[in-house]
Amino acid sequence: MFGQIRKYAARLRTSTHAQPASTRAGRTHNLFEAAATYVVARAEDDQDRIEEAAAWVSPEALSFGVSELACRAVVALARERDTSPAAVARELLGLPTG
């Protein structure tokens, strides 16, 4: 996933239409809003929205936000399932749990 972030960030840096977040549509986006939008767009395979969300913040900030979202999601699922975060993470990635 982080390779995809780097790829989009590289494309945006070379794009002539990339603008700072503060000037785009008159509002700024925080890194958690960008991360949530990015992850949902990835889940829905919405390439335009992926690129839009990736442009809202720096690649480093987006990476941090996606990581934080993943951590929170794993913890929430672990609580819901009454299991360990490690077991949930391994299950989500299709890894053996033992």
Coordinates of N, CA and C in Angstrom, one line a residue:
M1 N 0.8 -1.2 0.0 CA 0.0 0.0 0.0 C 0.9 1.3 0.0
F2 N 2.0 1.2 0.8 CA 2.8 2.4 0.9 C 3.5 2.7 -0.5
G3 N 3.8 1.6 -1.2 CA 4.4 1.8 -2.5 C 3.4 2.6 -3.4
Q4 N 2.1 2.3 -3.3 CA 1.1 3.0 -4.1 C 1.1 4.5 -3.7
I5 N 1.2 4.8 -2.4 CA 1.3 6.2 -1.9 C 2.4 6.9 -2.6
R6 N 3.6 6.2 -2.5 CA 4.8 6.9 -3.1 C 4.6 7.1 -4.6
K7 N 4.0 6.1 -5.3 CA 3.8 6.3 -6.8 C 2.9 7.5 -7.1
Y8 N 1.8 7.6 -6.3 CA 0.9 8.7 -6.6 C 1.5 10.1 -6.2
A9 N 2.3 10.0 -5.1 CA 3.0 11.3 -4.7 C 4.0 11.7 -5.8
A10 N 4.7 10.8 -6.3 CA 5.6 11.1 -7.4 C 4.9 11.7 -8.6
R11 N 3.8 11.1 -9.0 CA 3.0 11.6 -10.1 C 2.5 13.0 -9.8
L12 N 2.1 13.3 -8.6 CA 1.6 14.6 -8.2 C 2.6 15.6 -8.2
R13 N 3.8 15.3 -7.8 CA 4.9 16.2 -7.8 C 5.3 16.7 -9.2
T14 N 5.1 15.8 -10.1 CA 5.5 16.2 -11.5 C 4.3 16.8 -12.3
S15 N 3.1 16.8 -11.6 CA 1.9 17.3 -12.3 C 1.9 18.8 -12.3
T16 N 1.5 19.4 -13.4 CA 1.4 20.9 -13.5 C 0.2 21.5 -12.7
H17 N -0.8 20.6 -12.4 CA -2.0 21.1 -11.7 C -2.0 20.9 -10.2
A18 N -0.9 20.3 -9.7 CA -0.9 20.1 -8.2 C -0.7 21.5 -7.5
Q19 N -1.5 21.7 -6.5 CA -1.5 22.9 -5.7 C -1.4 22.6 -4.3
P20 N -0.9 23.5 -3.5 CA -0.8 23.3 -2.1 C -2.2 23.1 -1.5
A21 N -2.3 22.3 -0.5 CA -3.6 22.0 0.1 C -4.4 23.2 0.5
S22 N -3.7 24.2 1.0 CA -4.4 25.4 1.5 C -5.1 26.2 0.4
T23 N -4.7 26.1 -0.9 CA -5.3 26.8 -1.9 C -6.4 26.1 -2.7
R24 N -6.4 24.8 -2.5 CA -7.3 23.9 -3.3 C -8.8 24.1 -2.7
A25 N -9.7 24.5 -3.5 CA -11.1 24.6 -3.2 C -11.4 25.4 -1.9
G26 N -10.4 26.3 -1.5 CA -10.6 27.2 -0.4 C -10.6 26.5 1.0
R27 N -10.2 25.2 1.1 CA -10.2 24.6 2.4 C -9.0 23.7 2.5
T28 N -8.6 23.4 3.7 CA -7.5 22.5 3.9 C -8.1 21.2 4.4
H29 N -7.3 20.1 4.3 CA -7.7 18.8 4.7 C -6.7 18.3 5.7
N30 N -7.1 17.7 6.8 CA -6.1 17.2 7.8 C -5.7 15.8 7.4
L31 N -4.7 15.3 7.9 CA -4.1 14.1 7.5 C -5.0 12.9 7.8
F32 N -5.9 13.0 8.8 CA -6.8 11.9 9.1 C -7.9 11.8 8.1
E33 N -8.4 13.0 7.7 CA -9.4 13.1 6.6 C -8.9 12.5 5.3
A34 N -7.6 12.9 5.0 CA -7.0 12.4 3.8 C -6.8 10.9 3.8
A35 N -6.4 10.4 5.0 CA -6.2 9.0 5.1 C -7.5 8.2 5.0
A36 N -8.5 8.7 5.7 CA -9.8 8.0 5.6 C -10.3 8.0 4.2
T37 N -10.3 9.1 3.5 CA -10.7 9.2 2.1 C -9.9 8.3 1.2
Y38 N -8.6 8.3 1.4 CA -7.7 7.5 0.6 C -8.0 6.0 0.7
V39 N -8.2 5.5 2.0 CA -8.4 4.1 2.2 C -9.8 3.7 1.7
V40 N -10.8 4.5 1.9 CA -12.1 4.2 1.3 C -12.0 4.1 -0.2
A41 N -11.3 5.1 -0.8 CA -11.2 5.1 -2.3 C -10.5 3.8 -2.8
R42 N -9.4 3.4 -2.0 CA -8.7 2.2 -2.4 C -9.7 1.0 -2.3
A43 N -10.5 0.9 -1.2 CA -11.4 -0.2 -1.0 C -12.4 -0.2 -2.2
E44 N -12.8 0.9 -2.7 CA -13.8 1.0 -3.7 C -13.2 1.1 -5.1
D45 N -11.8 1.0 -5.2 CA -11.1 1.1 -6.5 C -11.4 2.3 -7.3
D46 N -11.5 3.5 -6.6 CA -11.8 4.8 -7.2 C -10.5 5.6 -7.4
Q47 N -9.9 5.4 -8.6 CA -8.6 6.0 -8.9 C -8.6 7.5 -8.7
D48 N -9.6 8.1 -9.2 CA -9.7 9.6 -9.2 C -9.7 10.1 -7.7
R49 N -10.5 9.4 -6.9 CA -10.5 9.8 -5.5 C -9.2 9.5 -4.7
I50 N -8.6 8.4 -5.1 CA -7.3 8.0 -4.5 C -6.3 9.2 -4.8
E51 N -6.2 9.6 -6.0 CA -5.3 10.7 -6.4 C -5.6 12.0 -5.7
E52 N -6.9 12.3 -5.6 CA -7.4 13.5 -5.0 C -6.9 13.5 -3.5
A53 N -7.2 12.4 -2.8 CA -6.9 12.4 -1.4 C -5.4 12.4 -1.2
A54 N -4.6 11.8 -2.1 CA -3.2 11.7 -1.9 C -2.6 13.1 -2.1
A55 N -3.3 14.0 -2.8 CA -2.8 15.4 -3.0 C -3.1 16.3 -1.9
W56 N -4.0 15.9 -0.9 CA -4.4 16.8 0.1 C -3.3 17.0 1.2
V57 N -2.4 16.1 1.4 CA -1.3 16.2 2.4 C -0.1 15.6 1.8
S58 N 1.0 15.8 2.5 CA 2.3 15.2 2.0 C 2.3 13.7 2.1
P59 N 3.1 13.0 1.3 CA 3.1 11.6 1.3 C 3.4 11.0 2.7
E60 N 4.3 11.7 3.4 CA 4.6 11.3 4.8 C 3.4 11.3 5.7
A61 N 2.7 12.5 5.6 CA 1.5 12.6 6.4 C 0.4 11.6 6.1
L62 N 0.3 11.3 4.8 CA -0.7 10.3 4.4 C -0.3 9.0 4.9
S63 N 0.9 8.6 4.8 CA 1.4 7.4 5.3 C 1.2 7.2 6.8
F64 N 1.4 8.3 7.5 CA 1.2 8.2 9.0 C -0.3 8.1 9.2
G65 N -1.2 8.8 8.5 CA -2.6 8.7 8.7 C -3.2 7.3 8.4
V66 N -2.7 6.7 7.3 CA -3.1 5.4 6.9 C -2.7 4.4 8.0
S67 N -1.5 4.5 8.4 CA -1.0 3.6 9.5 C -1.8 3.8 10.8
E68 N -2.1 5.0 11.2 CA -2.9 5.2 12.3 C -4.3 4.6 12.2
L69 N -4.9 4.8 11.0 CA -6.2 4.2 10.7 C -6.2 2.7 10.8
A70 N -5.1 2.1 10.2 CA -5.0 0.6 10.3 C -4.9 0.2 11.7
C71 N -4.1 0.9 12.6 CA -3.9 0.5 14.0 C -5.3 0.5 14.7
R72 N -6.0 1.6 14.5 CA -7.3 1.8 15.1 C -8.3 0.8 14.7
A73 N -8.3 0.4 13.4 CA -9.2 -0.6 12.9 C -8.9 -1.9 13.4
V74 N -7.6 -2.3 13.5 CA -7.3 -3.6 14.1 C -7.7 -3.7 15.5
V75 N -7.4 -2.6 16.3 CA -7.8 -2.6 17.7 C -9.3 -2.7 17.9
A76 N -10.1 -2.0 17.1 CA -11.5 -2.0 17.1 C -12.1 -3.4 16.8
L77 N -11.5 -4.0 15.7 CA -12.0 -5.4 15.3 C -11.6 -6.4 16.4
A78 N -10.4 -6.3 17.0 CA -10.0 -7.2 18.1 C -11.0 -7.1 19.3
R79 N -11.3 -5.9 19.6 CA -12.3 -5.7 20.7 C -13.6 -6.3 20.4
E80 N -14.1 -6.1 19.1 CA -15.4 -6.6 18.7 C -15.4 -8.1 18.7
R81 N -14.3 -8.7 18.3 CA -14.2 -10.2 18.2 C -13.7 -10.8 19.4
D82 N -13.3 -10.0 20.4 CA -12.8 -10.5 21.7 C -11.6 -11.4 21.4
T83 N -10.6 -10.9 20.6 CA -9.4 -11.6 20.3 C -8.3 -10.6 20.3
S84 N -7.1 -11.0 20.1 CA -5.9 -10.1 20.1 C -5.8 -9.3 18.8
P85 N -5.2 -8.2 18.9 CA -4.9 -7.4 17.7 C -4.0 -8.2 16.7
A86 N -3.0 -8.9 17.2 CA -2.2 -9.7 16.4 C -2.9 -10.8 15.6
A87 N -3.9 -11.4 16.2 CA -4.7 -12.4 15.5 C -5.5 -11.8 14.4
V88 N -6.1 -10.6 14.7 CA -6.9 -9.9 13.7 C -6.0 -9.4 12.5
A89 N -4.9 -8.9 12.8 CA -4.0 -8.4 11.7 C -3.6 -9.5 10.8
R90 N -3.2 -10.6 11.5 CA -2.8 -11.8 10.7 C -3.9 -12.3 9.8
E91 N -5.1 -12.4 10.4 CA -6.3 -12.9 9.7 C -6.6 -11.9 8.5
L92 N -6.6 -10.6 8.7 CA -6.9 -9.7 7.6 C -5.9 -9.8 6.5
L93 N -4.6 -10.1 6.8 CA -3.6 -10.3 5.8 C -3.5 -11.7 5.2
G94 N -4.3 -12.6 5.7 CA -4.3 -14.0 5.2 C -3.1 -14.8 5.7
L95 N -2.6 -14.4 6.8 CA -1.4 -15.1 7.3 C -1.9 -16.2 8.3
P96 N -1.1 -17.2 8.5 CA -1.4 -18.2 9.6 C -1.4 -17.5 10.9
T97 N -2.4 -17.9 11.8 CA -2.5 -17.3 13.1 C -1.7 -18.0 14.1
G98 N -1.1 -19.1 13.9 CA -0.4 -19.9 14.9 C 1.0 -19.7 14.7

